[in-house]
PDB file of C-alpha atoms in Angstrom:
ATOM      1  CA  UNK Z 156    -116.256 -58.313 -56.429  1.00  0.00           C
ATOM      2  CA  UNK Z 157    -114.529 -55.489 -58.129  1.00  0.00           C
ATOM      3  CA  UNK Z 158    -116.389 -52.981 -59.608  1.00  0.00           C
ATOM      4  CA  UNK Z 159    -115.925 -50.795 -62.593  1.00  0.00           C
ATOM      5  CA  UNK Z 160    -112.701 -49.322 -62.601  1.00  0.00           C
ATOM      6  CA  UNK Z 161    -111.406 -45.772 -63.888  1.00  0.00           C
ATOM      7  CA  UNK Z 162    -107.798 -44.602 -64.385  1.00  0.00           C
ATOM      8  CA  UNK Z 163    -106.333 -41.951 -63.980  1.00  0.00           C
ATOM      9  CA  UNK Z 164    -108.649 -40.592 -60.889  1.00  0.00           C
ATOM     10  CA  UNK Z 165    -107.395 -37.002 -62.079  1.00  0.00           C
ATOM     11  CA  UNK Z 166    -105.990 -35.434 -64.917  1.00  0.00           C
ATOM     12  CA  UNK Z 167    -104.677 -31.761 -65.936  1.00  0.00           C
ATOM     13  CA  UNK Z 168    -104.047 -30.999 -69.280  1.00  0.00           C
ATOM     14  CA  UNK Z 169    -103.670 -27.586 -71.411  1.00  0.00           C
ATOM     15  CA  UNK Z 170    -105.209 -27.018 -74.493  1.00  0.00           C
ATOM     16  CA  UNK Z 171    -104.405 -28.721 -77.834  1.00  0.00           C
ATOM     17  CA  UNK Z 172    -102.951 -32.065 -75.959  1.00  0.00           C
ATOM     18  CA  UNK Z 173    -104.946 -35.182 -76.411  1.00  0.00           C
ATOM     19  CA  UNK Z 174    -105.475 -37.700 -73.448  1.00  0.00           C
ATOM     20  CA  UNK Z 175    -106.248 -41.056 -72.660  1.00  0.00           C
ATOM     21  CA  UNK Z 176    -109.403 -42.463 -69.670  1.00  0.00           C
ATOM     22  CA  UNK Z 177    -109.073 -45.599 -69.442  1.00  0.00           C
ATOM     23  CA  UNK Z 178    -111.856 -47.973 -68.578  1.00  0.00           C
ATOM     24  CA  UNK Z 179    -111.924 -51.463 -66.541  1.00  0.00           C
ATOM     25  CA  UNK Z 180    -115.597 -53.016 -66.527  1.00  0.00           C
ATOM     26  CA  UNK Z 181    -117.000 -55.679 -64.251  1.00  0.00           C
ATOM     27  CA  UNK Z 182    -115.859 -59.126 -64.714  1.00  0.00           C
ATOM     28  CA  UNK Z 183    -118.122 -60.992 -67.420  1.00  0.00           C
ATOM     29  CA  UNK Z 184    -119.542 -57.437 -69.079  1.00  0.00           C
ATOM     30  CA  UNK Z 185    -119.098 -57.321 -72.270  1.00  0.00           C
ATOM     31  CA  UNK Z 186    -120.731 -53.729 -72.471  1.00  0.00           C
ATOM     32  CA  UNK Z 187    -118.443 -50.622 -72.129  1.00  0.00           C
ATOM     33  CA  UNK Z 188    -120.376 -46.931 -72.415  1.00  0.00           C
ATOM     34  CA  UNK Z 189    -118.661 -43.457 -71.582  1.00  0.00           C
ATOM     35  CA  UNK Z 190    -120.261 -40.378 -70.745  1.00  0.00           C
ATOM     36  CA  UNK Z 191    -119.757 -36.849 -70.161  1.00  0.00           C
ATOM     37  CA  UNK Z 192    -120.565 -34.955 -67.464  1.00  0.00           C
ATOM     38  CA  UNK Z 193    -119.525 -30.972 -67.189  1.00  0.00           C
ATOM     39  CA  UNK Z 194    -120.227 -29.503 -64.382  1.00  0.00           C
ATOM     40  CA  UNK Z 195    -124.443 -28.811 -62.640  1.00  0.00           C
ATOM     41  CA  UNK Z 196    -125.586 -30.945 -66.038  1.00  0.00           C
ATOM     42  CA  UNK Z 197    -126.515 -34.529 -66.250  1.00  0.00           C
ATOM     43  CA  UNK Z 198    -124.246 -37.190 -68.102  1.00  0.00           C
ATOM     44  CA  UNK Z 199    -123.749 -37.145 -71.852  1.00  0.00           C
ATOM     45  CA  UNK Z 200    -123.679 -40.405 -73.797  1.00  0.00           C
ATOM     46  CA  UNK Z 201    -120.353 -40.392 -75.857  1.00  0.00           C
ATOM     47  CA  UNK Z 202    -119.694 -44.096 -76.844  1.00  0.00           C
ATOM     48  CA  UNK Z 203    -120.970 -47.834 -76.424  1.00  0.00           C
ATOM     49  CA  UNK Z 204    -119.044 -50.462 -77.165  1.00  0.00           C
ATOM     50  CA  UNK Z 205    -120.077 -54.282 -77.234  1.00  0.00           C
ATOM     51  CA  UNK Z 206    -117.768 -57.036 -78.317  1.00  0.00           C
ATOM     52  CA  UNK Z 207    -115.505 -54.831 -79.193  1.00  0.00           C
ATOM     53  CA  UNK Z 208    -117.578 -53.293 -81.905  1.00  0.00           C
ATOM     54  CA  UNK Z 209    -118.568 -49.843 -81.750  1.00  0.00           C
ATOM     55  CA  UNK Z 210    -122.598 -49.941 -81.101  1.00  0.00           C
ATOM     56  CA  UNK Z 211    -123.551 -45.803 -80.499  1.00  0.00           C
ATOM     57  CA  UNK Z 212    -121.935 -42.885 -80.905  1.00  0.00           C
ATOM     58  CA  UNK Z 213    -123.541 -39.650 -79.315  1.00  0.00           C
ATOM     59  CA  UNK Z 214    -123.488 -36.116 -80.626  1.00  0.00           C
ATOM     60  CA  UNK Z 215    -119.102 -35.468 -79.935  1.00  0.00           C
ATOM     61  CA  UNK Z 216    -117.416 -34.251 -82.732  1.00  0.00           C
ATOM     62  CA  UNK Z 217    -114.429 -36.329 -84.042  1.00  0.00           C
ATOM     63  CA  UNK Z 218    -111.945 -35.641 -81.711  1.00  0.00           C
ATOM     64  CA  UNK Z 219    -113.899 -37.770 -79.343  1.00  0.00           C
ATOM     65  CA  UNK Z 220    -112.577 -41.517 -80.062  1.00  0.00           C
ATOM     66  CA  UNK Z 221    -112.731 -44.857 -78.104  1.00  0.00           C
ATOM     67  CA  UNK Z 222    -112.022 -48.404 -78.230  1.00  0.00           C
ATOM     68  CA  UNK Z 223    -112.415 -51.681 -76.516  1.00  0.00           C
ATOM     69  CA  UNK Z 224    -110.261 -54.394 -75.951  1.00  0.00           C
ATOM     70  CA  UNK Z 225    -110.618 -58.537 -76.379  1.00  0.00           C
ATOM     71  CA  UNK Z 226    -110.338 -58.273 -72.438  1.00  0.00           C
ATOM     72  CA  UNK Z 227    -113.172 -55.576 -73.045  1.00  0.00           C
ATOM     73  CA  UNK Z 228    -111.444 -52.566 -71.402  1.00  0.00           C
ATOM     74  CA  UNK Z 229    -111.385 -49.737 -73.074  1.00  0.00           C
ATOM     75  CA  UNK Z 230    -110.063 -46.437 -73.951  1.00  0.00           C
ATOM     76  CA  UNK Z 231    -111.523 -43.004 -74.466  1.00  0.00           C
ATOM     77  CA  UNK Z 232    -109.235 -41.026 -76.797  1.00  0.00           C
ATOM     78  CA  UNK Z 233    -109.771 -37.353 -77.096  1.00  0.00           C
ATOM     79  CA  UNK Z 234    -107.432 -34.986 -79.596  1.00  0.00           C
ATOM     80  CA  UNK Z 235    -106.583 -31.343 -79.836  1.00  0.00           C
ATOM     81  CA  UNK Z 236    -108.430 -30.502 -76.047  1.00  0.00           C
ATOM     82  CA  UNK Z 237    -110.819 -27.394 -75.572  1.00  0.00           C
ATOM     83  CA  UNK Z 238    -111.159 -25.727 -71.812  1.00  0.00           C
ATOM     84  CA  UNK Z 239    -115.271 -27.257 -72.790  1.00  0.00           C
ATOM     85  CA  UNK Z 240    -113.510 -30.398 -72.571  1.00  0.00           C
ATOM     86  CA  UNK Z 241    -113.084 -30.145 -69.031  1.00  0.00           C
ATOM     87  CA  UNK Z 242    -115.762 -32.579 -66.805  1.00  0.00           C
ATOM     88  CA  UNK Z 243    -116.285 -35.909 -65.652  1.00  0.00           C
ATOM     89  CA  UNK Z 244    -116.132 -38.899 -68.133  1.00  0.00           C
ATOM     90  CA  UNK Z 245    -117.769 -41.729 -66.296  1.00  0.00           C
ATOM     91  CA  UNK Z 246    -117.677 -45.349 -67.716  1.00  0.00           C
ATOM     92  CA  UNK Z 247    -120.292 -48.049 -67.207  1.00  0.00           C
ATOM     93  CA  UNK Z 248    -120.225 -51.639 -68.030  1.00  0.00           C
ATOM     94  CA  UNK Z 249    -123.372 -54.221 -68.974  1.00  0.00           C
ATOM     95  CA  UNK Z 250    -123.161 -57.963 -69.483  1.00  0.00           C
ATOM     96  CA  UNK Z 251    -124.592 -56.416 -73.205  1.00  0.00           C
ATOM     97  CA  UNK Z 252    -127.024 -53.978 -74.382  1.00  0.00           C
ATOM     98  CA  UNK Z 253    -130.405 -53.277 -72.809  1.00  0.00           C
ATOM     99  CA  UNK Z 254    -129.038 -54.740 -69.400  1.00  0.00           C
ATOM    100  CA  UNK Z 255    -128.411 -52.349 -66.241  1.00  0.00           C
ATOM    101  CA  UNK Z 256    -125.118 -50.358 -66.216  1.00  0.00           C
ATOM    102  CA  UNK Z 257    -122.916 -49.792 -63.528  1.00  0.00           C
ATOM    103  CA  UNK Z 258    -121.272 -46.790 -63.164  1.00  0.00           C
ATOM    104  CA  UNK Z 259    -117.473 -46.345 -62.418  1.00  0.00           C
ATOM    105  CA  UNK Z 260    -116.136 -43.286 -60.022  1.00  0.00           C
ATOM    106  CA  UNK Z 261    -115.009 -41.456 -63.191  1.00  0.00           C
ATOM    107  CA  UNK Z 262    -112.064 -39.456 -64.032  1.00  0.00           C
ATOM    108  CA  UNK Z 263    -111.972 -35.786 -63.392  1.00  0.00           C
ATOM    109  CA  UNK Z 264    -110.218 -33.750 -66.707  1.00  0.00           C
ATOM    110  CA  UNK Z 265    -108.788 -30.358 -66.363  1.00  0.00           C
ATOM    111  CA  UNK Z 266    -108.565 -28.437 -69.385  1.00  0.00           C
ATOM    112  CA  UNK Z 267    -106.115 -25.451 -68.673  1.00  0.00           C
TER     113      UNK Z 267
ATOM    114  CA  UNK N 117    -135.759 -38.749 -79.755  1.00  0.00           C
ATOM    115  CA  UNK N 118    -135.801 -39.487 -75.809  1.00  0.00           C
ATOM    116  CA  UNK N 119    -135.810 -36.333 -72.731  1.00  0.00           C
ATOM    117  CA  UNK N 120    -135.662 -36.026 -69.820  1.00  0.00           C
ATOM    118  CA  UNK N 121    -136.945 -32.788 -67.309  1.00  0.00           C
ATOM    119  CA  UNK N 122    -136.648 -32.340 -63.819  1.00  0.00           C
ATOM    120  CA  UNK N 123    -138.582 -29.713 -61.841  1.00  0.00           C
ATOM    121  CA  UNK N 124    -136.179 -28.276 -59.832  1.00  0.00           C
ATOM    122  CA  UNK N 125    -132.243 -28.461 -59.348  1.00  0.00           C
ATOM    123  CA  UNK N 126    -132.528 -27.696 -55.636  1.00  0.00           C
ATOM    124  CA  UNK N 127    -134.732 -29.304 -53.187  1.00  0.00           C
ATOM    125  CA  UNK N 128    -134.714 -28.804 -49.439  1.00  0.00           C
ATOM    126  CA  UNK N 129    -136.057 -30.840 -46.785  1.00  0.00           C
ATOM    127  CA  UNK N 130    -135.320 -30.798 -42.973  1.00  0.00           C
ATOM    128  CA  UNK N 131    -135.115 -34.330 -41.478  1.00  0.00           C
ATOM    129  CA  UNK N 132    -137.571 -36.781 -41.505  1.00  0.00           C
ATOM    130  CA  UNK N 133    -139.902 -35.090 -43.807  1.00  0.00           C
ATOM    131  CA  UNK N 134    -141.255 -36.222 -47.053  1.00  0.00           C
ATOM    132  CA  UNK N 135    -138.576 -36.384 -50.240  1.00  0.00           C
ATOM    133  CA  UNK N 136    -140.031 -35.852 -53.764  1.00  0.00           C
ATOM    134  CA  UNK N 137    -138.185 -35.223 -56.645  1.00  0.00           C
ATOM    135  CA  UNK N 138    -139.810 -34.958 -59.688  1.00  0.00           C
ATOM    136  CA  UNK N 139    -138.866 -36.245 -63.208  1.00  0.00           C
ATOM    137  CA  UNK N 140    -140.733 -35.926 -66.227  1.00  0.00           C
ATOM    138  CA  UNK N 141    -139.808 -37.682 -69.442  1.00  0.00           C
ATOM    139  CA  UNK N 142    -140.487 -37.519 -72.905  1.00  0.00           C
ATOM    140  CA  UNK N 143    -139.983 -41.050 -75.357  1.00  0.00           C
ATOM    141  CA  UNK N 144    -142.027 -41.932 -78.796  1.00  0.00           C
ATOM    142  CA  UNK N 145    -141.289 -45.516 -77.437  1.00  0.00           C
ATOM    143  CA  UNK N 146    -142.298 -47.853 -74.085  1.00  0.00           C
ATOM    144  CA  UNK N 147    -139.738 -46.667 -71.904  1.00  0.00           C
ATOM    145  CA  UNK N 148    -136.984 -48.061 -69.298  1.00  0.00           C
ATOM    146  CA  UNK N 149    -136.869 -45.421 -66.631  1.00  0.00           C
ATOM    147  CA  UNK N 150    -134.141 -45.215 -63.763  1.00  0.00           C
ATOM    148  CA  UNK N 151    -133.134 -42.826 -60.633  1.00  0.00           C
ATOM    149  CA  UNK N 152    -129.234 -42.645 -59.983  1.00  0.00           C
ATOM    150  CA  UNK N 153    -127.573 -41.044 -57.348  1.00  0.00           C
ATOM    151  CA  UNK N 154    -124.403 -39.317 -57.176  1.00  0.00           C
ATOM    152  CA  UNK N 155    -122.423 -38.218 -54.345  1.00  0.00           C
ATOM    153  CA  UNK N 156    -119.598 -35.923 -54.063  1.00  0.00           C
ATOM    154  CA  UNK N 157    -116.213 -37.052 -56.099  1.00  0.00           C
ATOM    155  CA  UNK N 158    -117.956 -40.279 -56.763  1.00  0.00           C
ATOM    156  CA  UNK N 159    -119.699 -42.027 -59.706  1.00  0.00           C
ATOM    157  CA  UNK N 160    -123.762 -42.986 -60.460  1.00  0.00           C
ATOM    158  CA  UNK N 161    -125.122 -45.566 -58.260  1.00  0.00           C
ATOM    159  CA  UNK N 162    -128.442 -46.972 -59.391  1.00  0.00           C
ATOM    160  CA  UNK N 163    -131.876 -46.697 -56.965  1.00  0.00           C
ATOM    161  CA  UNK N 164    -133.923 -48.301 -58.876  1.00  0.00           C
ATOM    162  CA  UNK N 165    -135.341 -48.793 -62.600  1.00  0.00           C
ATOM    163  CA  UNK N 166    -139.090 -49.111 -64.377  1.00  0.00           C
ATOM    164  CA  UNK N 167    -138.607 -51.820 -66.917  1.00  0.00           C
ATOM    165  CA  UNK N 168    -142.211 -53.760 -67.211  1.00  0.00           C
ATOM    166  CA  UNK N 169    -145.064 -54.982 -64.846  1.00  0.00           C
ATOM    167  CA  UNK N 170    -145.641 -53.002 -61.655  1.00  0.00           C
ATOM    168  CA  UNK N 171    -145.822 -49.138 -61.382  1.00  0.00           C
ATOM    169  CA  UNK N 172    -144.821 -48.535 -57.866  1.00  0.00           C
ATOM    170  CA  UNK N 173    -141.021 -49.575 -57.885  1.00  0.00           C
ATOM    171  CA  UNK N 174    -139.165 -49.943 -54.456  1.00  0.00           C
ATOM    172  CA  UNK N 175    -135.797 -49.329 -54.755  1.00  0.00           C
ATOM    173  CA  UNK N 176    -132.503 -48.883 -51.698  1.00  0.00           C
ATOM    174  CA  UNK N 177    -132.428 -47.168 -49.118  1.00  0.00           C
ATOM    175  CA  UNK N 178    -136.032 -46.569 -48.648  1.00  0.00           C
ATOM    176  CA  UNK N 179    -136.561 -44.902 -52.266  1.00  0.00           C
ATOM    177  CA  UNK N 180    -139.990 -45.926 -54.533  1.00  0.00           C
ATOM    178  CA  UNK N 181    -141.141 -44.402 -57.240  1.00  0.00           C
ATOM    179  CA  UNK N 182    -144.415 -44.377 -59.340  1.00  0.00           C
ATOM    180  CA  UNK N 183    -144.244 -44.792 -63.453  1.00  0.00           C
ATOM    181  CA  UNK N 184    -147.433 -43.051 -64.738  1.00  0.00           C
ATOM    182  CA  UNK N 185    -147.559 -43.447 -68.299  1.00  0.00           C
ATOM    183  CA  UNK N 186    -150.746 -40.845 -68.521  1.00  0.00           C
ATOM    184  CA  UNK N 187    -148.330 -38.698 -66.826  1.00  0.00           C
ATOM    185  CA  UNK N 188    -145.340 -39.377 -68.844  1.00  0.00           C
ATOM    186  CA  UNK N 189    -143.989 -39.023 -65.328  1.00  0.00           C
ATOM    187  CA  UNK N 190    -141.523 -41.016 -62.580  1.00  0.00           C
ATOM    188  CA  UNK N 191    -141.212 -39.317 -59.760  1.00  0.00           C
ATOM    189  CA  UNK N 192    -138.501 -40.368 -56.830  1.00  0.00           C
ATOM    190  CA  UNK N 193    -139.951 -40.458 -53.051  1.00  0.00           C
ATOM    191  CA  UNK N 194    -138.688 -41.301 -49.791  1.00  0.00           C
ATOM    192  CA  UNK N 195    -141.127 -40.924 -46.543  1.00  0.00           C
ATOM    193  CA  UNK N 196    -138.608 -39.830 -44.052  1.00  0.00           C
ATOM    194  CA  UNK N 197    -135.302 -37.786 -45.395  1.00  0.00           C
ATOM    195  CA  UNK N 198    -132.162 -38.778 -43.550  1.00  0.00           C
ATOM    196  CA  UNK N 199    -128.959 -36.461 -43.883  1.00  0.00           C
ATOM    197  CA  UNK N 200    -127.094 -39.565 -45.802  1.00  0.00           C
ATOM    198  CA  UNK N 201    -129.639 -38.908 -48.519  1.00  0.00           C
ATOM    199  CA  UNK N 202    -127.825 -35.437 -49.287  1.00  0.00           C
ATOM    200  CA  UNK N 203    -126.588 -35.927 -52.573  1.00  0.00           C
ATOM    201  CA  UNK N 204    -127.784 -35.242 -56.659  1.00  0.00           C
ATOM    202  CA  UNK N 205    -130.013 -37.341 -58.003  1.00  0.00           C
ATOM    203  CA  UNK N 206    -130.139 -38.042 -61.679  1.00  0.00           C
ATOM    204  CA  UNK N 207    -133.738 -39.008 -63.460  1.00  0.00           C
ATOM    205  CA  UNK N 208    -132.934 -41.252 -66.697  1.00  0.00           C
ATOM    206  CA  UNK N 209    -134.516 -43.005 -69.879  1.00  0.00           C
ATOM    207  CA  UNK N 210    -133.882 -45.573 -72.102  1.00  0.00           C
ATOM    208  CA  UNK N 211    -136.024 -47.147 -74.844  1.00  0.00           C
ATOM    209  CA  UNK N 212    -137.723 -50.525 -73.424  1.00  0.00           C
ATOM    210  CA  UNK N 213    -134.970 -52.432 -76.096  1.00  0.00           C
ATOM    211  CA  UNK N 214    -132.256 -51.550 -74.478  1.00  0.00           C
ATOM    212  CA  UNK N 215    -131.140 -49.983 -78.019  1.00  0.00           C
ATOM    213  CA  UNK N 216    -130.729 -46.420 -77.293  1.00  0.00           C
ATOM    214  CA  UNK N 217    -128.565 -45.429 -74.623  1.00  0.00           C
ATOM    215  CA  UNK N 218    -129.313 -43.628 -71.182  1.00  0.00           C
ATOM    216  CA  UNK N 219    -130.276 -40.158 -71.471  1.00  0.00           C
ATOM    217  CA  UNK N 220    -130.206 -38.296 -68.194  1.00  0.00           C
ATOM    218  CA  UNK N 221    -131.676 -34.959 -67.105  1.00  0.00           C
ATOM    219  CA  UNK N 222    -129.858 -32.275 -65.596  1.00  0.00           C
ATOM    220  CA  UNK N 223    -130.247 -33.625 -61.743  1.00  0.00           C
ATOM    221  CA  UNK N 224    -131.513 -32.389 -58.544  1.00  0.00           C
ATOM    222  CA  UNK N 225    -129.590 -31.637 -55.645  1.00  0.00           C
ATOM    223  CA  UNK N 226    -131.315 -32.896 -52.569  1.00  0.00           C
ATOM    224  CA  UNK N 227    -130.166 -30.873 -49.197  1.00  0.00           C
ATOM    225  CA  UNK N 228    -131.449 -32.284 -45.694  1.00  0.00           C
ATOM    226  CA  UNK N 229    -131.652 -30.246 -43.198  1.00  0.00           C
ATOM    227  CA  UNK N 230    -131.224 -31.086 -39.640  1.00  0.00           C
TER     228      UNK N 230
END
């Protein structure tokens, strides 16, 4: 069975541009979280999203913005980028809230 | 509000000795507790988790770990440290709900040494 799947594996991007991670969960999760991780820290919760409602929001200013699907991808939307912007934004999928999450590979963001 | 510590960001251990990592959390509410690791380039996989009922949770390849609520402690052990287990290892919480999302600690990086 697939697993959770991330695109693009890699990005570059110079300050001020906005990007787009985009987020494929397991088949049958209806759960979609994303995370930040910079660099020797742990993950940071950004976003949940269940049925495509949003269900948490972590402490990201507004820039930070995210949706989910009916198919229940989802997006991660960031605007006007900062270099502090640069890390790993990992996605995880549930079959809903309070249930394990799996863990996609992530996708690296260079902020130049 | 939920935290997580753990002692150390480096550990060092030649093969076949004893792996502890230690992971101390903080949570005003019964807690979910899990052990990720990470290796290079790639994403979290999950060891294993605390939800309810037994302390001493086994989890893959050869991980357990010990929930001690007097403690407010979870710490991650292996008996015998193979060089496959190089890799970070991330110590998280979660209310017992499932209504608060993960919150991770800052991770240990676990060298083996042969």
């Amino acid at each position: 069975d697939a697993g959770v799947t991330q695109s693009p594996t890699h990005l570059i991007k110079t300050r001020g541009q906005h990007v787009t991670l985009r987020c494929s969960p397991i088949s049958g999760h209806k759960s979609v979280s994303w995370y930040q991780q910079v660099l020797g820290q742990g993950p940071q919760f950004i976003f949940q999203y269940y049925e495509k409602e949003e269900r948490g929001r972590g402490n990201f200013p507004d820039r930070f913005s995210a949706r989910q699907f009916p198919n229940y991808s989802s997006e991660l939307n960031v605007n006007a980028l900062l270099l502090g912007d640069s890390a790993l934004y990992l996605c995880a999928s549930s079959p809903g809230p309070g249930v394990e999450q799996f863990f996609g590979p992530g996708t690296r963001l260079t902020v130049l | 509000a939920q935290s997580v510590t753990q002692l150390g960001s480096h550990v060092s251990v030649s093969e076949g000795a004893l792996v502890l990592l230690r992971c101390n959390y903080s949570s005003s509410v019964p807690p979910y507790l899990f052990w990720y690791v990470q290796y290079p380039n790639q994403g979290l996989q999950l060891l294993l988790k605390y939800t309810t009922g037994a302390t001493l949770v086994k989890g893959i390849n050869g991980f357990e770990a010990e929930f001690k609520k007097s403690e407010t402690s979870f710490h991650l052990t292996k008996p015998s440290a193979h060089m496959s287990d190089a890799a970070e290892y991330f110590c998280a919480v979660s209310d017992s709900g499932g209504n608060t999302p993960l919150v991770f600690g800052k991770g240990t990086r676990l060298s083996v040494i042969a």
